[in-house]
Coordinates of C-alpha atoms in Angstrom, one line a residue:
M296 CA 196.4 209.9 112.6
K297 CA 196.9 208.2 109.2
I298 CA 199.1 205.2 108.9
A299 CA 199.8 203.2 105.7
V300 CA 201.7 200.0 105.3
I301 CA 203.1 199.1 101.9
G302 CA 204.2 195.5 101.5
V303 CA 205.7 193.8 98.5
G304 CA 203.7 190.7 97.5
K305 CA 200.3 189.3 98.4
L306 CA 199.6 187.7 101.7
K307 CA 198.8 184.1 100.8
E308 CA 198.6 182.2 104.1
K309 CA 195.2 182.4 105.7
Y310 CA 196.7 182.7 109.2
F311 CA 198.7 185.8 108.2
V312 CA 195.6 187.3 106.5
M313 CA 193.6 186.7 109.7
A314 CA 196.2 188.2 111.9
V315 CA 196.5 191.4 109.7
E316 CA 192.7 191.7 109.7
E317 CA 192.6 191.4 113.5
Y318 CA 195.2 194.1 114.0
G319 CA 193.5 196.2 111.5
K320 CA 190.3 196.0 113.6
R321 CA 192.2 196.8 116.8
L322 CA 194.0 199.7 115.2
S323 CA 190.7 201.3 113.9
R324 CA 190.2 202.7 117.4
Y325 CA 193.4 204.7 117.1
C326 CA 194.1 205.6 113.5
R327 CA 193.1 205.4 109.9
L328 CA 195.0 202.4 108.6
E329 CA 195.7 201.8 104.9
L330 CA 197.2 198.5 103.9
M331 CA 198.7 198.3 100.4
E332 CA 200.2 195.5 98.5
T333 CA 202.5 195.9 95.5
A334 CA 203.3 193.1 93.1
D335 CA 206.4 191.1 93.7
E336 CA 208.7 189.9 91.0
K337 CA 209.6 186.2 90.6
T338 CA 213.1 185.6 91.7
P339 CA 214.6 182.6 89.9
D340 CA 216.9 180.3 91.9
G341 CA 220.5 181.3 91.5
A342 CA 219.6 184.8 90.3
S343 CA 222.7 186.8 89.5
P344 CA 223.4 190.0 91.4
A345 CA 222.3 192.0 88.3
E346 CA 219.0 190.2 88.1
E347 CA 218.4 190.7 91.9
E348 CA 219.1 194.4 91.4
R349 CA 216.6 194.5 88.5
I350 CA 214.0 192.8 90.7
K351 CA 214.5 195.2 93.6
R352 CA 214.4 198.2 91.2
L353 CA 211.0 197.1 89.7
E354 CA 209.6 196.4 93.2
G355 CA 211.0 199.7 94.4
E356 CA 209.3 201.7 91.5
R357 CA 205.9 200.2 92.5
I358 CA 206.5 201.0 96.1
L359 CA 207.4 204.6 95.4
K360 CA 204.3 205.2 93.2
A361 CA 202.2 204.6 96.3
V362 CA 204.2 207.2 98.4
R363 CA 203.2 210.8 98.4
E364 CA 205.7 213.7 98.5
E365 CA 204.4 214.8 102.0
D366 CA 204.4 211.3 103.6
Y367 CA 206.8 210.5 106.4
V368 CA 208.4 207.2 105.2
I369 CA 209.7 204.5 107.6
A370 CA 211.5 201.7 105.7
L371 CA 212.0 198.5 107.5
A372 CA 215.6 197.6 107.0
I373 CA 218.0 195.4 108.9
Q374 CA 220.6 198.2 108.9
G375 CA 218.1 200.6 110.4
E376 CA 217.6 202.1 113.9
A377 CA 216.5 199.6 116.6
L378 CA 213.9 201.0 118.9
S379 CA 212.1 199.6 122.0
S380 CA 208.3 199.5 121.9
E381 CA 208.2 202.6 124.1
E382 CA 210.6 204.4 121.9
L383 CA 208.6 203.6 118.8
A384 CA 205.4 204.8 120.6
Q385 CA 207.2 208.1 121.5
R386 CA 208.3 208.5 117.8
L387 CA 204.8 207.9 116.5
Q388 CA 203.4 210.4 119.0
E389 CA 205.9 213.0 117.9
L390 CA 205.1 212.3 114.2
S391 CA 201.3 212.6 114.8
I392 CA 201.8 216.2 115.7
R393 CA 203.1 217.0 112.2
G394 CA 199.8 215.7 110.7
R395 CA 201.6 213.8 107.9
R396 CA 200.7 210.3 106.8
I397 CA 203.2 207.8 108.2
V398 CA 204.1 205.2 105.7
F399 CA 205.8 202.0 106.7
I400 CA 207.5 200.0 103.9
I401 CA 208.3 196.3 103.9
G402 CA 210.3 195.0 101.0
G403 CA 210.1 191.7 99.3
S404 CA 212.3 188.7 99.7
L405 CA 215.3 190.5 98.4
G406 CA 214.8 193.6 100.5
L407 CA 214.4 197.2 99.4
H408 CA 216.0 199.0 96.5
D409 CA 218.3 201.8 97.2
S410 CA 215.8 204.3 95.8
V411 CA 213.3 203.3 98.5
L412 CA 215.9 203.6 101.2
A413 CA 217.0 206.9 99.9
R414 CA 213.3 208.2 100.0
A415 CA 212.8 207.0 103.6
D416 CA 212.9 209.6 106.4
M417 CA 213.8 206.8 108.8
R418 CA 215.0 203.2 108.6
L419 CA 213.6 201.0 111.3
S420 CA 215.2 197.6 112.2
F421 CA 213.3 195.0 114.2
S422 CA 216.3 192.8 114.5
K423 CA 219.6 191.9 112.8
M424 CA 217.8 188.7 111.8
T425 CA 215.9 188.3 108.5
F426 CA 212.2 187.6 108.8
P427 CA 209.7 186.5 106.1
H428 CA 208.2 189.7 104.7
Q429 CA 204.7 188.3 105.2
L430 CA 205.3 187.7 108.9
M431 CA 206.8 191.2 109.2
R432 CA 203.4 192.7 108.3
V433 CA 201.9 191.0 111.4
V434 CA 204.8 191.9 113.6
L435 CA 204.7 195.5 112.5
L436 CA 201.0 195.9 113.0
E437 CA 201.3 194.4 116.4
Q438 CA 204.0 196.9 117.3
I439 CA 202.0 199.9 116.0
Y440 CA 199.0 198.6 118.0
R441 CA 201.3 198.3 121.1
S442 CA 202.5 201.9 120.4
F443 CA 199.0 203.3 120.6
R444 CA 198.3 201.4 123.8
I445 CA 201.4 202.9 125.3
I446 CA 200.5 206.4 124.0
K447 CA 197.0 206.2 125.5
G448 CA 198.3 204.8 128.8
E449 CA 196.4 201.5 128.3
P450 CA 197.7 198.2 129.6
Y451 CA 200.0 196.2 127.3
H452 CA 202.1 193.2 127.8
K453 CA 205.8 194.1 128.7

């Protein structure tokens, strides 16, 4: 199975980089993982709604350049579908049969542009709360890893 994670912005904090690397190693037993970063736009304090829209549009254009037509795209979005770990595992198992690359997209500090949400085959919510997009990479990779443990019938913390 091929899984890609596209995140806006560069991981800066060493502890996030280390956590992503660790989950990348763990996931290498189960899938081919591709981690991609797209450039983020500077968001000035007090940006107008029009300026925020422009920033999301530019970030969205960069994201969509990394997405292939045949990819199954899962956009992380607060207004998305909330799944349990077991339900996510089941969904990934079902998608693996199709043989398409599964692409998870994590937006920047302003979220995802409507064009990215429109391209998504699924919107996935981890919570109604907002999380830092750098932290979400770690949380997402942990849940993907947990999904594979569930699929393989291997022990995992409940």
